PDB file of C-alpha atoms in Angstrom:
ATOM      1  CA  UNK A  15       0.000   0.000   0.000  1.00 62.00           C
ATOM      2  CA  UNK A  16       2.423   2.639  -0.854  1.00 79.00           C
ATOM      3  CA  UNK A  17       1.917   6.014  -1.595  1.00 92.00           C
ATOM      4  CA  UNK A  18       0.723   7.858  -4.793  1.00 96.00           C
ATOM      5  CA  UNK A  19       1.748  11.181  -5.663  1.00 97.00           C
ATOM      6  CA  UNK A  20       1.445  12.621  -9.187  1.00 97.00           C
ATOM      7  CA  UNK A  21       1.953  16.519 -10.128  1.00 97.00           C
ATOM      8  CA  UNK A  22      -1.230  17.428 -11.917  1.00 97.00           C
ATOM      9  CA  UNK A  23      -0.477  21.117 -12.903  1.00 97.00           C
ATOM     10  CA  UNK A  24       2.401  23.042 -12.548  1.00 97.00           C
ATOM     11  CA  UNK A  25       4.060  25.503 -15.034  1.00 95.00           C
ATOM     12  CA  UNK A  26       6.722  23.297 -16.881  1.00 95.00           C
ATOM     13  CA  UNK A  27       5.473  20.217 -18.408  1.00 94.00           C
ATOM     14  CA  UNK A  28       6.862  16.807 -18.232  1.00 94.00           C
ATOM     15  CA  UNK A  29       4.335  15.121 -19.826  1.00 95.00           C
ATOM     16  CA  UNK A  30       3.856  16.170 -23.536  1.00 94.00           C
ATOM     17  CA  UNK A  31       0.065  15.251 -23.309  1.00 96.00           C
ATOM     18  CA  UNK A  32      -0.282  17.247 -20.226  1.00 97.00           C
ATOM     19  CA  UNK A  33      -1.204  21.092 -20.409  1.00 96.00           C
ATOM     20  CA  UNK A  34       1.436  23.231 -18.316  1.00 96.00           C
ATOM     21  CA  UNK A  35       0.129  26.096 -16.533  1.00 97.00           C
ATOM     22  CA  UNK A  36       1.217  29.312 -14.014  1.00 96.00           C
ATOM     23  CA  UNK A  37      -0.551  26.992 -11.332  1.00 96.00           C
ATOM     24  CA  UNK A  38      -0.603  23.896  -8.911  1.00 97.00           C
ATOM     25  CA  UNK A  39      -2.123  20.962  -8.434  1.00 98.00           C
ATOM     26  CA  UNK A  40      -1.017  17.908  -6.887  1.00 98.00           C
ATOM     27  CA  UNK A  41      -2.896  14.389  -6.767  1.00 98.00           C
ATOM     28  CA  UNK A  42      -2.521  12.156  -4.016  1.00 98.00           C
ATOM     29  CA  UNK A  43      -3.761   8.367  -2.767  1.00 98.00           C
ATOM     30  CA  UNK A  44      -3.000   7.593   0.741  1.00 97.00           C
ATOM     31  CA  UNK A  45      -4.703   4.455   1.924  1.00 96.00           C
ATOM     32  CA  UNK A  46      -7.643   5.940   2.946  1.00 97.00           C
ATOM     33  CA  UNK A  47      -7.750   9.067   0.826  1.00 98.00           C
ATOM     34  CA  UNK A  48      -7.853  10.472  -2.400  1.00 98.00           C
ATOM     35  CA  UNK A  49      -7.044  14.005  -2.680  1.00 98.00           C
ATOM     36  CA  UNK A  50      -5.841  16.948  -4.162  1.00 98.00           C
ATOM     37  CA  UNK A  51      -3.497  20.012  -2.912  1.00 98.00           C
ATOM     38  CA  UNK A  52      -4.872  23.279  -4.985  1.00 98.00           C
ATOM     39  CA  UNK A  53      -6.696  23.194  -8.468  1.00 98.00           C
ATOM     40  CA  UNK A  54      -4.221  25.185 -10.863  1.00 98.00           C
ATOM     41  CA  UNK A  55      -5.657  27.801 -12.446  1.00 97.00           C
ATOM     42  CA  UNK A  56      -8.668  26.535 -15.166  1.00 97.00           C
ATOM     43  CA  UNK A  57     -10.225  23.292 -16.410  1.00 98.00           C
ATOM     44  CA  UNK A  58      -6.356  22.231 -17.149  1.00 98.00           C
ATOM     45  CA  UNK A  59      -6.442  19.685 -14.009  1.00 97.00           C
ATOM     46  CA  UNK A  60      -9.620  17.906 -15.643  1.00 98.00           C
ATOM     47  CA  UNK A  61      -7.983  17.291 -18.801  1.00 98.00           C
ATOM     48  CA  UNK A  62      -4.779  16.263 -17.204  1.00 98.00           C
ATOM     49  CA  UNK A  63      -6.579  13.862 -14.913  1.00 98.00           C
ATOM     50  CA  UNK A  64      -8.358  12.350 -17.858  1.00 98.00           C
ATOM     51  CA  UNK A  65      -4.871  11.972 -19.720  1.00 97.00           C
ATOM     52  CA  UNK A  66      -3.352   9.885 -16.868  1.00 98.00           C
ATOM     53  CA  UNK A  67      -6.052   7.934 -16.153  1.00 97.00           C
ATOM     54  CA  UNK A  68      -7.028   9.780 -13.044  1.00 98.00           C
ATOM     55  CA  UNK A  69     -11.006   9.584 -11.871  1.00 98.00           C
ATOM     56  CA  UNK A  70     -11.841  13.486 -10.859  1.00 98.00           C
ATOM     57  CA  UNK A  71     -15.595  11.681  -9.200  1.00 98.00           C
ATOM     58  CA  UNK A  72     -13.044   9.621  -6.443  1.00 98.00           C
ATOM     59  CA  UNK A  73     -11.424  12.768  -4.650  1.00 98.00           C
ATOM     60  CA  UNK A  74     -12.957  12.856  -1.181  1.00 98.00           C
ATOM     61  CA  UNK A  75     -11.260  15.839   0.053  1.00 98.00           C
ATOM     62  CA  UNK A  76      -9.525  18.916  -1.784  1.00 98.00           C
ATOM     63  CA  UNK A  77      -6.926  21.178   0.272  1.00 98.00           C
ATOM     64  CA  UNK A  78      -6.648  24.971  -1.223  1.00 98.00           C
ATOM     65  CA  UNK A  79      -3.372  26.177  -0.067  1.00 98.00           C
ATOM     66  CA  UNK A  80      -4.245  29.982  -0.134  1.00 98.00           C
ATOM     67  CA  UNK A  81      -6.702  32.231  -1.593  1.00 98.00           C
ATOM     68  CA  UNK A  82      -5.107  32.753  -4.607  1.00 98.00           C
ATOM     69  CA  UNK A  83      -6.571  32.206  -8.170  1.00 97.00           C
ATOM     70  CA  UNK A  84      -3.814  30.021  -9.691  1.00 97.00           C
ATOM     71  CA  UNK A  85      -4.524  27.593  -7.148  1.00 98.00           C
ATOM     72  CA  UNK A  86      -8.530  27.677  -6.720  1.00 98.00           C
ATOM     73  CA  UNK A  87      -9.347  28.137 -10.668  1.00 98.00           C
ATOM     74  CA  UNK A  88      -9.808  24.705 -11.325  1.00 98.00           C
ATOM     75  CA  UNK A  89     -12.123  23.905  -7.953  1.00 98.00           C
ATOM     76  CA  UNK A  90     -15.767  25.064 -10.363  1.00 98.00           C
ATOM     77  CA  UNK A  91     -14.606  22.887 -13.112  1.00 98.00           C
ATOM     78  CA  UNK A  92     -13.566  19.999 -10.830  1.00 98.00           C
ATOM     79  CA  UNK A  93     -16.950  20.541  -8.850  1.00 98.00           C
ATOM     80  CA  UNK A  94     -18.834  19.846 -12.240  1.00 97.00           C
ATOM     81  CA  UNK A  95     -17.638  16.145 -12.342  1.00 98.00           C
ATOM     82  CA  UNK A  96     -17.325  15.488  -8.181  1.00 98.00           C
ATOM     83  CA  UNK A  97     -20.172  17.140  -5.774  1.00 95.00           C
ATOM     84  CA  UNK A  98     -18.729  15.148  -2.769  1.00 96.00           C
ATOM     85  CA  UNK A  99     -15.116  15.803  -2.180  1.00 98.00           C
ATOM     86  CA  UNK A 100     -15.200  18.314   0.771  1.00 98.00           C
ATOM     87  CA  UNK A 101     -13.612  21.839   0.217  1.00 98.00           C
ATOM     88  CA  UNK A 102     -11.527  22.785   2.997  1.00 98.00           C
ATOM     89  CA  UNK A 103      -9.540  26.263   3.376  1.00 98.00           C
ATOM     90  CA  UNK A 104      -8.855  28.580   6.040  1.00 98.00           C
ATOM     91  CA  UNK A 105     -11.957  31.297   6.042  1.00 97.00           C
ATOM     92  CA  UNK A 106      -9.677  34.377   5.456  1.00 95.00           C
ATOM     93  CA  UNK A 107      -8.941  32.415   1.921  1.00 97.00           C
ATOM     94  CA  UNK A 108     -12.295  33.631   0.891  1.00 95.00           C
ATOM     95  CA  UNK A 109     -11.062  37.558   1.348  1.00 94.00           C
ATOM     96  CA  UNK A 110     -10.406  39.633  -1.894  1.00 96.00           C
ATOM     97  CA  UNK A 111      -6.363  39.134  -2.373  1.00 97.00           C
ATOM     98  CA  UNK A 112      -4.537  41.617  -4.477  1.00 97.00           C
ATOM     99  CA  UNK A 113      -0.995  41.671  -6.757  1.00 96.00           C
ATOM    100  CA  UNK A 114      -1.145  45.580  -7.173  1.00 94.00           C
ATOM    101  CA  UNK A 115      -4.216  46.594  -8.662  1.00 95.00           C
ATOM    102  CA  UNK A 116      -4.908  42.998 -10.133  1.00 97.00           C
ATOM    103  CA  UNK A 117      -7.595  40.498  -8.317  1.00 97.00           C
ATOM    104  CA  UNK A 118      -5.999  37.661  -7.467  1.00 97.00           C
ATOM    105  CA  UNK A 119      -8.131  35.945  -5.285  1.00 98.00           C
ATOM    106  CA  UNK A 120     -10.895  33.151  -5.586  1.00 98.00           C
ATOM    107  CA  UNK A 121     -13.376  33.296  -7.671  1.00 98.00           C
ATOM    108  CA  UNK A 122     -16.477  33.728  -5.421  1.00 97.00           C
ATOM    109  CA  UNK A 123     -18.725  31.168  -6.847  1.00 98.00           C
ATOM    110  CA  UNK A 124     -16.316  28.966  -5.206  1.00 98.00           C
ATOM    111  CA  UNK A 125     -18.275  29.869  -2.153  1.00 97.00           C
ATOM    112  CA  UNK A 126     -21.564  29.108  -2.726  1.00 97.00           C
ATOM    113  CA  UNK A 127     -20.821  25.499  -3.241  1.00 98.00           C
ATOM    114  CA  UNK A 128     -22.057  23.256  -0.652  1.00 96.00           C
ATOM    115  CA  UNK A 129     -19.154  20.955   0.270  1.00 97.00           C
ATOM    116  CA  UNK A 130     -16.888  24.225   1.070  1.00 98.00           C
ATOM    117  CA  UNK A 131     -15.673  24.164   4.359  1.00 98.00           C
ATOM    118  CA  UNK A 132     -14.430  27.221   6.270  1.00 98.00           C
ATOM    119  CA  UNK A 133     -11.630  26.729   8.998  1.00 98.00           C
ATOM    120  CA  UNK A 134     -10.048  29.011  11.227  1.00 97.00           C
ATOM    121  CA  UNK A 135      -6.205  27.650  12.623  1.00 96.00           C
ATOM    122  CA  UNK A 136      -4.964  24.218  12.453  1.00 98.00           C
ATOM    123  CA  UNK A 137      -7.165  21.460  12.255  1.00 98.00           C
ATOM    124  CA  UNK A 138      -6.512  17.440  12.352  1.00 98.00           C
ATOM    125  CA  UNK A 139      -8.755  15.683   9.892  1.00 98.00           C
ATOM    126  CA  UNK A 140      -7.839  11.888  10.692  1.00 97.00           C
ATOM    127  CA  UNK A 141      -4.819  10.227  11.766  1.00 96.00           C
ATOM    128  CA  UNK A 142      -3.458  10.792   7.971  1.00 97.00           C
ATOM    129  CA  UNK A 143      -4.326  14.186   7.284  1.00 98.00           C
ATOM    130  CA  UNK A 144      -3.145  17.517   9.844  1.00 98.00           C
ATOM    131  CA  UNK A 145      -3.869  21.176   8.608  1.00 98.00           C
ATOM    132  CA  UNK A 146      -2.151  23.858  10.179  1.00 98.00           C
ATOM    133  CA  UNK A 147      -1.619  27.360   9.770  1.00 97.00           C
ATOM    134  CA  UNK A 148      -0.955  30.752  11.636  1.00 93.00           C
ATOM    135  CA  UNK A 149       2.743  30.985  10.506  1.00 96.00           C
ATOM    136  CA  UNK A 150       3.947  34.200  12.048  1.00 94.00           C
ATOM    137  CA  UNK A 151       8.152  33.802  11.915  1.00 95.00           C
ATOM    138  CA  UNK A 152       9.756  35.864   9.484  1.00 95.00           C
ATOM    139  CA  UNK A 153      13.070  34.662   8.628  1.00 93.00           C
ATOM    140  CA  UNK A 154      14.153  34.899   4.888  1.00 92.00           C
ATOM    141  CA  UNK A 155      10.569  36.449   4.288  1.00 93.00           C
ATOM    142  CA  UNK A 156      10.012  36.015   0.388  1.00 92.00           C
ATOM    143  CA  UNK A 157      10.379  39.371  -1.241  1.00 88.00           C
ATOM    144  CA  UNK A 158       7.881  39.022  -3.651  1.00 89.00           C
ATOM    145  CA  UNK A 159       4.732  39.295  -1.082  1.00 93.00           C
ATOM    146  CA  UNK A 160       5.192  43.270  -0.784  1.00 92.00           C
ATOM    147  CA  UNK A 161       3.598  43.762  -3.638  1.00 93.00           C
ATOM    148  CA  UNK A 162       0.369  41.260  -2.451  1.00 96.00           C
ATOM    149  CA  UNK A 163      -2.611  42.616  -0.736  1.00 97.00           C
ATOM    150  CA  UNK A 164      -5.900  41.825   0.921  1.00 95.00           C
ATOM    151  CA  UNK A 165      -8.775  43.147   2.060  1.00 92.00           C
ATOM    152  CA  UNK A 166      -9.343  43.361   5.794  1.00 87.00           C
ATOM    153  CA  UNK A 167     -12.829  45.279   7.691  1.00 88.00           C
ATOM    154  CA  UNK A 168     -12.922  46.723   4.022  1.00 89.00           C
ATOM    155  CA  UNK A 169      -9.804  47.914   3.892  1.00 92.00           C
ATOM    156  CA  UNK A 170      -6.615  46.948   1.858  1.00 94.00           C
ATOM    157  CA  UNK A 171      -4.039  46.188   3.709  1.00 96.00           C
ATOM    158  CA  UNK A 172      -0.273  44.679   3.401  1.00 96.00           C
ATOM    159  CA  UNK A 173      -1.423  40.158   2.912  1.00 96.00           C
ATOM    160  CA  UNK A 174      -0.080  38.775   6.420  1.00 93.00           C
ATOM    161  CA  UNK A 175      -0.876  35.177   4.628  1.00 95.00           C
ATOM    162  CA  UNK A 176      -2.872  34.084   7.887  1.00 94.00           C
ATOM    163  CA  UNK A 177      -5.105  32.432   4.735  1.00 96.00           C
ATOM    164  CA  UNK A 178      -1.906  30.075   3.879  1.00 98.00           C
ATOM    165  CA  UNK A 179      -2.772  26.331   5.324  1.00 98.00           C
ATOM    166  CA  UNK A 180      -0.005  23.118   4.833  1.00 98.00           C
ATOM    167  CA  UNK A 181      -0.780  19.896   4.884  1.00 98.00           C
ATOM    168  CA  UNK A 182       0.610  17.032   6.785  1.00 98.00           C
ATOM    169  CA  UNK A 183      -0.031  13.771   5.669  1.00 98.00           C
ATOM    170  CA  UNK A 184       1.674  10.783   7.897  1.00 97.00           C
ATOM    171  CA  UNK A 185       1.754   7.540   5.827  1.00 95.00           C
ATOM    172  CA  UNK A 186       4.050   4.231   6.884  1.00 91.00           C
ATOM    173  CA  UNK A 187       6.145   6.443   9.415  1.00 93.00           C
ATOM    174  CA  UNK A 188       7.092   9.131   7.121  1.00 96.00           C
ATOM    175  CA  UNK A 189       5.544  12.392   6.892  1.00 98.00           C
ATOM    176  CA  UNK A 190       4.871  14.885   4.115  1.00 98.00           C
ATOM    177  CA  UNK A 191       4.172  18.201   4.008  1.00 98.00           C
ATOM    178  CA  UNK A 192       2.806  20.161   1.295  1.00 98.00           C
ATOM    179  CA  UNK A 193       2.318  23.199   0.649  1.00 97.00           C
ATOM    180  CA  UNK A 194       0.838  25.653  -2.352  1.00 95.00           C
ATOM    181  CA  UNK A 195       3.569  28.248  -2.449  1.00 95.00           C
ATOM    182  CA  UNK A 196       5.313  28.557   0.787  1.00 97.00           C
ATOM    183  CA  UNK A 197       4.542  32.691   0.640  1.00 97.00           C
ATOM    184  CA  UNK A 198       4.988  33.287   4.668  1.00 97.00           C
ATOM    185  CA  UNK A 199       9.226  31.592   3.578  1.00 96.00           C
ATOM    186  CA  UNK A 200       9.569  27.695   3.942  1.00 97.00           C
ATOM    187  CA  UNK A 201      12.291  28.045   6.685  1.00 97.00           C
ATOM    188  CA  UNK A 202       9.272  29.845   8.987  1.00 97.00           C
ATOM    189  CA  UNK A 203       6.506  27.192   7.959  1.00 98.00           C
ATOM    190  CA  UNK A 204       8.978  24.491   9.409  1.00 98.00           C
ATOM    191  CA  UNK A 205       9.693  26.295  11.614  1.00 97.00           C
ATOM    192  CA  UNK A 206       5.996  25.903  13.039  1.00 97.00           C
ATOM    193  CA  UNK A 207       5.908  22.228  11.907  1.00 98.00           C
ATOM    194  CA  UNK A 208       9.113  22.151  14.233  1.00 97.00           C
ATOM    195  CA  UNK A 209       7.347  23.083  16.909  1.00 97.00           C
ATOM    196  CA  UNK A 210       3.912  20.701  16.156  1.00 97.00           C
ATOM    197  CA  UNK A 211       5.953  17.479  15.606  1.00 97.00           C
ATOM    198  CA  UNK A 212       9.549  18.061  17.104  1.00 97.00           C
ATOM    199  CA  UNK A 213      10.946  16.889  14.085  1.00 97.00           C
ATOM    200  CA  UNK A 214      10.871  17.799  10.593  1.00 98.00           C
ATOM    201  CA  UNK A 215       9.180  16.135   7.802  1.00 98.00           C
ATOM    202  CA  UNK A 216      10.298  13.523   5.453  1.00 98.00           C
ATOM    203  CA  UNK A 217       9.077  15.135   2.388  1.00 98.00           C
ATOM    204  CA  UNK A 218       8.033  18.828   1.264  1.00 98.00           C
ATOM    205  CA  UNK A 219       6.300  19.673  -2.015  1.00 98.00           C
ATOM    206  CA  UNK A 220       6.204  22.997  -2.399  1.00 97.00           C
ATOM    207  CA  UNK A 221       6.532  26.407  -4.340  1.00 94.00           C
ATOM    208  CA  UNK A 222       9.420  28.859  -2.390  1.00 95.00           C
ATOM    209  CA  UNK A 223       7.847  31.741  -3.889  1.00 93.00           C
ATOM    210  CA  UNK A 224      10.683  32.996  -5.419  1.00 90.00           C
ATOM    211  CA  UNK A 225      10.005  33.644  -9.222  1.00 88.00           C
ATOM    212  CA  UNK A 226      11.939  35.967 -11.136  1.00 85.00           C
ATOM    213  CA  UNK A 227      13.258  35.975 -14.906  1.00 80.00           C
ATOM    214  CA  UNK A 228      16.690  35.470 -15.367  1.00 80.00           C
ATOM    215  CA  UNK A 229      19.229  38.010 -14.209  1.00 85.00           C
ATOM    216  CA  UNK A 230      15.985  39.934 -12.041  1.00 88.00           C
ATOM    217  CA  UNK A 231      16.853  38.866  -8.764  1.00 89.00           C
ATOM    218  CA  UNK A 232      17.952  41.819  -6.561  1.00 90.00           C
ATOM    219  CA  UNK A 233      21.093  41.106  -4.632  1.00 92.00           C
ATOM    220  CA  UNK A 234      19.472  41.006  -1.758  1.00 91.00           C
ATOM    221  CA  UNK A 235      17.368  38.371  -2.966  1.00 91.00           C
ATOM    222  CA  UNK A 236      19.913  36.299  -3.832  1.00 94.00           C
ATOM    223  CA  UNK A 237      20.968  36.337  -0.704  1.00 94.00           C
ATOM    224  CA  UNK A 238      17.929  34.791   0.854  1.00 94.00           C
ATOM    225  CA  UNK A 239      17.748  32.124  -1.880  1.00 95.00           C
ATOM    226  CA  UNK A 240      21.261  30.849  -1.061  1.00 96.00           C
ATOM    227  CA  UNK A 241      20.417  31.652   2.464  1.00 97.00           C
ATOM    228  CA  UNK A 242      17.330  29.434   2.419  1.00 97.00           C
ATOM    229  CA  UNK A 243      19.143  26.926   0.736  1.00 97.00           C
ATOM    230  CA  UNK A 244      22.028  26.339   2.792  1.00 98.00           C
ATOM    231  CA  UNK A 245      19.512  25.657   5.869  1.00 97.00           C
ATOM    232  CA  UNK A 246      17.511  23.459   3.259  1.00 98.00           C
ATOM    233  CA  UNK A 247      20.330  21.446   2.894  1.00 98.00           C
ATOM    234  CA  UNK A 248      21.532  20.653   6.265  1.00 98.00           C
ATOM    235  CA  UNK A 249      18.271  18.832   7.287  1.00 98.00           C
ATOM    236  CA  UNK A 250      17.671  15.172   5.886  1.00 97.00           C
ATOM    237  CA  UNK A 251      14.465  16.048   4.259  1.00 98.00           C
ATOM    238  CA  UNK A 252      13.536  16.016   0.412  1.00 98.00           C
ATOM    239  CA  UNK A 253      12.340  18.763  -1.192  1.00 98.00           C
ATOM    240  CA  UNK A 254      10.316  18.847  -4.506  1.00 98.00           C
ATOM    241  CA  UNK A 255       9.807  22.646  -5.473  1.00 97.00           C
ATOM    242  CA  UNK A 256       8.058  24.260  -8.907  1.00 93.00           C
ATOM    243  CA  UNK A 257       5.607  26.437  -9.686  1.00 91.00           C
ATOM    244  CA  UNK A 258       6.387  30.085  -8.035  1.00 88.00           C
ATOM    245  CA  UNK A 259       9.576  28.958  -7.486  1.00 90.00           C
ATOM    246  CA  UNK A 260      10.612  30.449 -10.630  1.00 92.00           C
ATOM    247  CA  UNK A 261      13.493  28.531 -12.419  1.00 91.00           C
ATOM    248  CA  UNK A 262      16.382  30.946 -12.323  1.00 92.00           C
ATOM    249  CA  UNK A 263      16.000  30.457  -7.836  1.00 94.00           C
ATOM    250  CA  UNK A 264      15.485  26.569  -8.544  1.00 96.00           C
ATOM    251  CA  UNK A 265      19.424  26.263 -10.123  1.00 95.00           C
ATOM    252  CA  UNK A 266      20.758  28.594  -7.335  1.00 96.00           C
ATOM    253  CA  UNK A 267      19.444  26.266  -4.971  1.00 97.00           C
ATOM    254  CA  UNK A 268      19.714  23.222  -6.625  1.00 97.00           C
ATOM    255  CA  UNK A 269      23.439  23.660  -6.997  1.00 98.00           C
ATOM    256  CA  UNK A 270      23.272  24.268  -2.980  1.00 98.00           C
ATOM    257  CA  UNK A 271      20.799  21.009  -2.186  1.00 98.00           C
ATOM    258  CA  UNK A 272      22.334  18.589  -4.834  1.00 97.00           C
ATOM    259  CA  UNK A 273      19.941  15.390  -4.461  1.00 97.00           C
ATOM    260  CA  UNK A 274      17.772  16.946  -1.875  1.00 98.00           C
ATOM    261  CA  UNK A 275      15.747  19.256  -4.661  1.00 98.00           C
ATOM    262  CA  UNK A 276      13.927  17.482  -7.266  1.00 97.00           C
ATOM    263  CA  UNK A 277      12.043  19.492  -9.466  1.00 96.00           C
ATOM    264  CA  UNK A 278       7.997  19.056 -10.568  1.00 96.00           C
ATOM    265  CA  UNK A 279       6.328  19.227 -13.914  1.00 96.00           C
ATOM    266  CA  UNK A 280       2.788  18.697 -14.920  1.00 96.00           C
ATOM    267  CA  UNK A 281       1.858  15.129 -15.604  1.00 95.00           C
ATOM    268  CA  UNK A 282       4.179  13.638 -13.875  1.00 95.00           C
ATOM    269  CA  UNK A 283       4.749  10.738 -10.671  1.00 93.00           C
ATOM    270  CA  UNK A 284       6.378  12.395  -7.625  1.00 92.00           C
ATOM    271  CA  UNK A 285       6.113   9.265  -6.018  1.00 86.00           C
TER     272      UNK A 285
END
């Protein structure tokens, strides 16, 4: 009874038949659930699913990440096929989010649907599945979220990212933890997991919210890529990053990590 993990959508492709997209989804079977981290950005995680043989009807539970719309698009196509699967994200997910003056939030529809379900904090769903959130540490803070925004009492205001959630899912002794984009820095969301589970996990999938193009990366920047790296490294966990990660940060750190950074594309098996 192992394990299945398969990268649904992400921006690079791996599979030819599978659409690539600025977006995440991931797919995963534990022994007792079928599920999915985020929804990329459109219909491109039904038509991936159909290409590898993946049955959208089976998911019992789907995990949004944050309230972004390159992670939620695909939840009112998805819905269409599966009326079951329960909808879980923090409650402050549902609040307008803003990159400048550009919505970048959840399409509000997504609300109305019955199987949504609001949580507030960390929350443990069975003895596979943990949810937690509230990361408040700020160490090697991705640059990137200064120019992200949300609306709080009606007012906009500087996105704390108390709407990010991870997932923890504990399967044969190991533990996994996934999460959507890593915005509030991965280095303070283990920190937190640190402090939950006195260890840190086996495995991380995750975005390190780092994109730039090539040769945009602020020296400063830099810095907290290698930074983030170099304390990457020194733990024995595996790390598979894509997505906002960007790819010009994924070879500064992948020349730091070495075997401990694998890299996702749509369509294909993590696992």
């Amino acid at each position: 009874n192992t394990m299945k993990i398969i990268t649904l959508v992400e921006n690079s492709c791996g599979n030819e038949n599978c659409i690539a997209e600025h977006g995440l989804s991931i797919y995963i079977e534990t022994e007792k659930h079928k599920l999915l981290l985020d929804t990329g950005q459109t219909d491109a995680i039904v038509k991936n699913a159909e290409v590898l043989g993946i049955d959208p009807s089976a998911v019992d539970t789907v995990i949004l990440s944050h309230g972004h719309y390159d992670h939620s698009g695909g939840i009112l196509p998805f819905s269409k096929l599966n009326h079951t699967a329960q909808i879980i994200m923090q409650k402050s997910a549902a609040e307008p989010h803003f990159n400048g003056e550009r919505y970048i939030g959840i399409d509000k529809a997504i609300l109305d649907l019955p199987n949504v379900r609001l949580i507030e904090g960390d929350v443990q769903l069975d003895d596979e599945l943990f949810i937690f959130s509230r990361i408040t540490g700020r160490r090697c803070y991705p640059q990137g979220n200064q120019k992200l925004s949300c609306v709080k009492n009606g007012e906009k205001v500087c996105d704390d990212f108390y709407h990010e959630q991870c997932l923890v899912i504990t399967q044969n002794s190991k533990r996994w933890l996934l999460s959507g984009c890593a915005h509030n820095g991965i280095l303070n969301i283990l920190d937190r997991y640190g402090k939950l589970f006195d260890s840190y996990p086996d495995f991380v999938i995750t975005g390190f919210h780092m994109m730039k193009r090539e040769g945009e990366h602020t020296e400063e920047e830099k810095a907290l890529i290698i930074q983030t790296a170099q304390e990457l490294s020194q733990l024995d966990t595996v790390f598979y990053s894509g997505h906002c990660t960007g790819i010009p940060a994924f070879e500064i750190m992948k020349e730091i990590m070495g075997d401990k950074l694998i890299a996702l594309h749509s369509g294909e098996t993590v696992i």
